[in-house]
Each structure stands twice: as C-alpha cells, then as structure tokens.
Amino acid sequence: MPADPFDIVFICTGNRFRSVIGEGLMKRLTEGMPVRTTSAGTLDLGPVEALPEALELAPSLDLDLTEHRARSVRNVDLTDADLVLGFEYQHLAAAVTEGEARRERTFTVPELVMLLEEGGTATDGGDPVAEAGRAVQRADDARPGGHRPEIPDPLGGSPEVFRGTALEVRALTERLAELLFGVRSS
C-alpha cells in the first residue's frame, strides 16, 4: 500500500455495531486500493468484541467480525484522517473535540451520501483516491447548516431493528464506495 492511503474512520457510540459494519464493508469494497479504513466509538468500553447482533448478522453481510475489538476516539488520532464518518451528530462532535478530527472532513454517513449525490463526484477517470479527496471537499463546501441525517443506535431494539440498521449501513456504505471510489458492490 502506498505511503499515503486515503484514511476513512467510522465512528459510532460503542464501536460494536454500526461503525464495525461500516468499517468491514468499506475494507472489502476497497480491497486492493490505497484506502485504509478503521473504526472507533465515543465510549471507552475497553477492547470488547462486536455486539452479538453484529456477529450474528456478519455472515449475511459477507463479513467476519470475530477479531474486532472496540476502540475509543480518545485513543485514536483523527487529525490526519481524510474522512471521518459518524452515524449520529454526537459522533462527529466527539471526533472533533476528543479525536481532533478536522470538522470539514467529518460527516454523518447519510449526510455525505446525500451531499455527494447532490453535488456530483469527480469522474475524470484519474486517481480515485485524489478524486475522493476532491469530492469530500466539494461536499464540505456544499454542506448546509442545521440538521444532519442520522442512523439511530439500534441498542435495545428488536432483532428486526438491528437487521434494518445493518442493511441501512450496508446500502449507504456501498453507495459511498461507489460515489467516492467508483467501486460497485457485486
């Protein structure tokens, strides 16, 4: 992998469901590309495994999450991340205040998909990582103030709520991979 890959960090509350699924999917979708994907949570839970619901749903998403261990944004340096993706606004606030992420590179997952779909992506056929960086900059420039769309935490919900959340994370992550890197899921 080149010295400077495009760094994507997914952030959720405990780093045990939404961010783990987003990380795993983006890694699979960008395999072989100069993209590095990680995840973290706003809570410091220690190195605990993914939620049982994530482990149960993982095979249906073509993921293996058995080796995942939670990390906290307090223990991750986000200053040089090219893109920080949260699922709720509070995740972005923690990424900026505790992880020192750059505000202009932080978005909720549904917000970035919406902005990229509205603003278009670079399609000159050049370097997909450079194009992704330009797309993120355009999305920040086009960002309106106010409400950011979110994906709520399924914790405490029924198995159907967990499954619905996982499918939403999958659909949006696949769309991001397509919009940012021209990658289509198979």
C-alpha angles and dihedrals in degrees: 000000000000120000094256112041121175103266119216121181122189115206129195134153104275102007088236107105125003099032092041091054093045091049094048094047095047091049091052094045095049097040110147093020125106091258125123116197127189137156142215141175135233091232122068102227097155123242097321123154127254116285115277088246090057092048090048094049096041098088091053087055092047091247135129109209098165094108096048118118123185121252130190127231085232088069098042126078107223097172094106099035111128092210133013115193123193131178097218131031090247089063091058092047091052092046090055099040101035104023096035093232116169109257093222089060097049123093139151109252095245091044093056093047089051093048094047092048091050096043102036128231134256108275104170091120093242130121106335093210093053089046090051090053091052091048091053090050092050090048091053091048090052096044112124120212122252131037121030117199113247142193107225123228110264093206109133092018130120123270087261091057091051091047092048091050092048091050091049091050089049094049093048094044091050090049091050092051088052096045096043103035106014090246117148120199117239 
